[in-house]
Every structure is written in C-alpha cells, then in structure tokens.
PDB file of C-alpha atoms in Angstrom:
ATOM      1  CA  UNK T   1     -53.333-145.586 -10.052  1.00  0.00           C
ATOM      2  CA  UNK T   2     -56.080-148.628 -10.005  1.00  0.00           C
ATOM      3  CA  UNK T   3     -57.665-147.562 -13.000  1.00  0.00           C
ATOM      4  CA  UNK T   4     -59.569-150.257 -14.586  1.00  0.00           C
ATOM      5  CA  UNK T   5     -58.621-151.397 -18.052  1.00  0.00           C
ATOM      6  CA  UNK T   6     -61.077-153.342 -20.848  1.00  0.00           C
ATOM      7  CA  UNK T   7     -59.250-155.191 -23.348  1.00  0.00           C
ATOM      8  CA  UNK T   8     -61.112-156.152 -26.337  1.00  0.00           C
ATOM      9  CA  UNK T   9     -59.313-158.735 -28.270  1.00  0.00           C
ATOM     10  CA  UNK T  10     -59.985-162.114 -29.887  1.00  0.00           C
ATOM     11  CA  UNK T  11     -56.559-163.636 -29.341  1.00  0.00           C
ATOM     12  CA  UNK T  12     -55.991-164.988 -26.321  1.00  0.00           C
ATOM     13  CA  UNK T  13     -52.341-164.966 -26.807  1.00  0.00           C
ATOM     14  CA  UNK T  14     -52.763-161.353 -26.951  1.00  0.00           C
ATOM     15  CA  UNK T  15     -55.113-160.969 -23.606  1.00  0.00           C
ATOM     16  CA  UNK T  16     -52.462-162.474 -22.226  1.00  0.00           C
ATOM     17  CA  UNK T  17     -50.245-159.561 -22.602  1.00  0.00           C
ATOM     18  CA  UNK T  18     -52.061-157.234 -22.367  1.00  0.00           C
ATOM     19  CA  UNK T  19     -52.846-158.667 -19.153  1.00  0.00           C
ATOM     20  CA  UNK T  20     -49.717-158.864 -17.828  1.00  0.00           C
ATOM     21  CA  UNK T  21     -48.629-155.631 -18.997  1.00  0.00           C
ATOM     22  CA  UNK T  22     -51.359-153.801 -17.595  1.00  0.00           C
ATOM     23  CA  UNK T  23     -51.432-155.834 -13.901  1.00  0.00           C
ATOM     24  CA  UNK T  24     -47.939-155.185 -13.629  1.00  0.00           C
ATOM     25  CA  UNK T  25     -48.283-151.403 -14.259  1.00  0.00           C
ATOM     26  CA  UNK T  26     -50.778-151.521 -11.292  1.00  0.00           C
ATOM     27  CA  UNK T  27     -53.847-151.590 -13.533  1.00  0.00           C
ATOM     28  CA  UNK T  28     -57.073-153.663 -12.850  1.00  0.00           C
ATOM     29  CA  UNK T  29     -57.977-155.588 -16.321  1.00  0.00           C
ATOM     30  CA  UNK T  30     -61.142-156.817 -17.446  1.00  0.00           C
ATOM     31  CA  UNK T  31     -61.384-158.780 -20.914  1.00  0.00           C
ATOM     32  CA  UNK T  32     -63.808-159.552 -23.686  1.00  0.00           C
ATOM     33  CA  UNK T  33     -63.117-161.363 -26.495  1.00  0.00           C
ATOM     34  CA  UNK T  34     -64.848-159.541 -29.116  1.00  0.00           C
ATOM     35  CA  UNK T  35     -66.826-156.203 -29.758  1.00  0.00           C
ATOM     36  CA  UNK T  36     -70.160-158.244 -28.650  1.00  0.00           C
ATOM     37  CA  UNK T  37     -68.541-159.655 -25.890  1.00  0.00           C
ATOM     38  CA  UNK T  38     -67.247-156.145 -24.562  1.00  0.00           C
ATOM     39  CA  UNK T  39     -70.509-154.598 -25.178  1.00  0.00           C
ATOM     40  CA  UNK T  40     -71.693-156.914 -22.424  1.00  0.00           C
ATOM     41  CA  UNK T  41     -68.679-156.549 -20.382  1.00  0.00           C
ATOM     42  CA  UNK T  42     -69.644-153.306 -20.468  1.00  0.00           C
ATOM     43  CA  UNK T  43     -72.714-153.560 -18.921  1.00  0.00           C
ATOM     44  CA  UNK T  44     -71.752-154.722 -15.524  1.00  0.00           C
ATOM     45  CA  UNK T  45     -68.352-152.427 -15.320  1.00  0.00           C
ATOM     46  CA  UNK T  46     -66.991-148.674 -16.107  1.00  0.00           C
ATOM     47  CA  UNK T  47     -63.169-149.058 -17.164  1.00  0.00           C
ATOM     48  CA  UNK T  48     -61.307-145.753 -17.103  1.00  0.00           C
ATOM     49  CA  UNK T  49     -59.794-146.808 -20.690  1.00  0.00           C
ATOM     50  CA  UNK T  50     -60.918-149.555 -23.346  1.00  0.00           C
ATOM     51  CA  UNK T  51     -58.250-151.008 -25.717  1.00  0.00           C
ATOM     52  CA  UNK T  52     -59.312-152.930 -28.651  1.00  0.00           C
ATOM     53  CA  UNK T  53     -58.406-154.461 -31.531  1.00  0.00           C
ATOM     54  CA  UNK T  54     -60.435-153.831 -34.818  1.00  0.00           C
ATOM     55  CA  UNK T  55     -60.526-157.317 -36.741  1.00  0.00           C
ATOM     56  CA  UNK T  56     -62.587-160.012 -34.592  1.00  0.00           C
ATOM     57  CA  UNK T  57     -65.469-161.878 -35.375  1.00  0.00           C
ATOM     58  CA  UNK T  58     -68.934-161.412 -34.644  1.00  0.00           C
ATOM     59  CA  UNK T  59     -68.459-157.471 -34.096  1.00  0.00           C
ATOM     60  CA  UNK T  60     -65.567-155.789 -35.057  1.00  0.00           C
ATOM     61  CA  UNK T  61     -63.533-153.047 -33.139  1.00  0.00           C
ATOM     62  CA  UNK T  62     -65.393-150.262 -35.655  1.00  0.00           C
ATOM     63  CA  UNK T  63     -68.725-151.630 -34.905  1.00  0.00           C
ATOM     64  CA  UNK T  64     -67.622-152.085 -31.266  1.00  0.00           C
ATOM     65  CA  UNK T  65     -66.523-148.192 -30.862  1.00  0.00           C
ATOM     66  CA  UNK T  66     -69.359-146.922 -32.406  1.00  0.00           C
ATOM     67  CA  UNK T  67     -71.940-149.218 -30.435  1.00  0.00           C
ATOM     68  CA  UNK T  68     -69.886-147.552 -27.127  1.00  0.00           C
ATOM     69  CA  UNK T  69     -70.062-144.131 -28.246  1.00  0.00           C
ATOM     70  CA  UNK T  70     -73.934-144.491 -28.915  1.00  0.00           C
ATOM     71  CA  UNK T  71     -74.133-145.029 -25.248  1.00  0.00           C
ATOM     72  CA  UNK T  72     -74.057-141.109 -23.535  1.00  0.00           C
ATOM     73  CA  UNK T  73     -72.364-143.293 -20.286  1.00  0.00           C
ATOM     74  CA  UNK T  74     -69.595-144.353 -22.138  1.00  0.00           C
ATOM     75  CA  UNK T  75     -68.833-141.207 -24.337  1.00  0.00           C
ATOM     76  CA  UNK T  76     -65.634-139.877 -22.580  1.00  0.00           C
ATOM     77  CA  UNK T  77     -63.907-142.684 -22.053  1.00  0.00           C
ATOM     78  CA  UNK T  78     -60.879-143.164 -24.100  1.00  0.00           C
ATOM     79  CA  UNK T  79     -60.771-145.661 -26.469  1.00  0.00           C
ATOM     80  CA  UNK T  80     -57.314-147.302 -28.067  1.00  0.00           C
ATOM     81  CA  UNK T  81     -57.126-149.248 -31.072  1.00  0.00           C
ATOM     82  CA  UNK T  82     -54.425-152.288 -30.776  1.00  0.00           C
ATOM     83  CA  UNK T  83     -54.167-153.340 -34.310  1.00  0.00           C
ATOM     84  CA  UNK T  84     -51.711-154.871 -36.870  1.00  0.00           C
ATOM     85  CA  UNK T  85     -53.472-152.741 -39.262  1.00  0.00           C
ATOM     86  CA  UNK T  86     -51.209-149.163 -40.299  1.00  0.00           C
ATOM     87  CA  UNK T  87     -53.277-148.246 -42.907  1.00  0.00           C
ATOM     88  CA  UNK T  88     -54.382-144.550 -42.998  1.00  0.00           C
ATOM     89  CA  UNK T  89     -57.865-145.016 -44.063  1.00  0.00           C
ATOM     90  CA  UNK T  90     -58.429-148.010 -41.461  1.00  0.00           C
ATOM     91  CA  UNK T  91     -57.314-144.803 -38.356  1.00  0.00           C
ATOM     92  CA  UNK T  92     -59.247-142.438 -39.921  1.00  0.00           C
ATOM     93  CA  UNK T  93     -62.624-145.015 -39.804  1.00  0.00           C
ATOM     94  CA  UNK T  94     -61.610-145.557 -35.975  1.00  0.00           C
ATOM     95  CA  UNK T  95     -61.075-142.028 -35.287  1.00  0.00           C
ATOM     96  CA  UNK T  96     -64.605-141.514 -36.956  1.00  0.00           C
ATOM     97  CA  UNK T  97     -65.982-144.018 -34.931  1.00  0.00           C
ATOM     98  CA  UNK T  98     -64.947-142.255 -31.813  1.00  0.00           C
ATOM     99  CA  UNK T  99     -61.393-143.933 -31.149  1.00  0.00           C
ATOM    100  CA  UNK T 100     -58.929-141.899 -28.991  1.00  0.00           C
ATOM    101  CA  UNK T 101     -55.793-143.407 -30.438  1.00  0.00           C
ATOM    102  CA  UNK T 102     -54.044-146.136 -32.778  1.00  0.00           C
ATOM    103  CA  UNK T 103     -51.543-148.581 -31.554  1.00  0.00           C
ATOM    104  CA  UNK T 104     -49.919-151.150 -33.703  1.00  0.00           C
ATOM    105  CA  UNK T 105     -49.460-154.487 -32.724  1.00  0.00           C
ATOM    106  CA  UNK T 106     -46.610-155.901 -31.468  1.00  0.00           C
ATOM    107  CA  UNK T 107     -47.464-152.895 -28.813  1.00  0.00           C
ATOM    108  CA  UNK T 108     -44.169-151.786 -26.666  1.00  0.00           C
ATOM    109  CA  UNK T 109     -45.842-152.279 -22.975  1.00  0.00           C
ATOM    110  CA  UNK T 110     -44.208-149.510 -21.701  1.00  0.00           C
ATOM    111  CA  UNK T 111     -45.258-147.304 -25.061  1.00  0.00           C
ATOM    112  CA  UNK T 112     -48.832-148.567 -23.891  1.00  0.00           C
ATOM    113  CA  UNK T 113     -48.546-147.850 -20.311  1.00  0.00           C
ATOM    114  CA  UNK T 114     -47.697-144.402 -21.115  1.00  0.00           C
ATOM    115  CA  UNK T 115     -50.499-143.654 -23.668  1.00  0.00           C
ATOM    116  CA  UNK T 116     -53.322-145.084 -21.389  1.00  0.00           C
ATOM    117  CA  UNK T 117     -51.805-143.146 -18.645  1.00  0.00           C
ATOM    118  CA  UNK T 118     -52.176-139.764 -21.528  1.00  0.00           C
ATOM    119  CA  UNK T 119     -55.604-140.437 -21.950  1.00  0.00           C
ATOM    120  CA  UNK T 120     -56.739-141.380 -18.619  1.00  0.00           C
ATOM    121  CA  UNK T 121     -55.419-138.181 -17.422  1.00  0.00           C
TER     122      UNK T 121
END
C-alpha cells in the first residue's frame, strides 16, 4: 500500500515521527504545518488519509476539518485527530467537524499504522 498520508502538525519534532512512522510502514507523507498550511497542501495533492493535530496557530485542526469537509472533493477522506487533548467535549467538536477518529499524543506507531490502515480501507 502507497497510500499517501497528510500530516498536519505544528511541531516539527512531531512531523518528524510521524514521518518516519508512516515511510517506514510504506506510506508516502506529505506535511503542513498548520490548518492554513494544509489547506494549501491540499490544493496541489489528494492524500488517502489526513492526520492532524487540533491546537496550532493561525488555523486550528477544528477550523482545518471543517474548511476540508466544506470542500465536496475532500468529503470522504478520513480524517485523524493526533492530539494531547482527551477531553470528551474537545472529540465530540472534532467528530462534529467531520473527524474520523481521535488519537492521543504520544501516538503508538504501530496503533497508528493500524487505524489509518481501518480507515483507508
């Protein structure tokens, strides 16, 4: 599987892993560094899956998924939040917004290799 992966994160630490996680499971990985960012990340590619996390500056990962889901070429594919954030109110917003799944951070890569496979499917 080649699927392409974009990563949506404003760590670079992070990107990193994600990264290296995802190239070593065979994935291709593209990577913004915030919800602006990925919006025009999005406009030159079509990832399979996007992964983001939720607090960033400039845009958000709520404001990102909904700006994504507002776009009719973007609406089925699967979005996971990466977050440090647990709370239930903070999943429910994502899952609102149009989010797939939640994933708290540090992320397990084979935990995360499994769910992207789930949703890709």
């Amino acid at each position: 599987m080649n699927a392409t992966i974009l990563t949506v994160d404003d760590s670079r630490t992070m990107r990193d892993m994600l990264r290296m996680a995802l190239t070593d499971a065979g994935f291709r990985v593209i990577q913004a560094e915030d919800g602006l960012h990925g919006l025009d990340v999005l406009r030159q590619e079509m990832p399979e899956v996007i992964i983001t996390d939720i607090n960033m500056p400039r845009m958000d990962g709520f404001g990102f998924i909904e700006a994504v889901r507002q776009d009719a070429k973007y609406r089925a594919v699967p979005i996971l939040v990466l977050t440090t954030e647990s709370d239930e109110e903070k999943k429910l917003r994502a899952r609102r917004a149009g989010a797939t799944g939640w994933i708290v951070k540090p992320f397990d890569p084979v935990k995360l290799v499994s769910a992207i496979r789930r949703v890709a499917a």
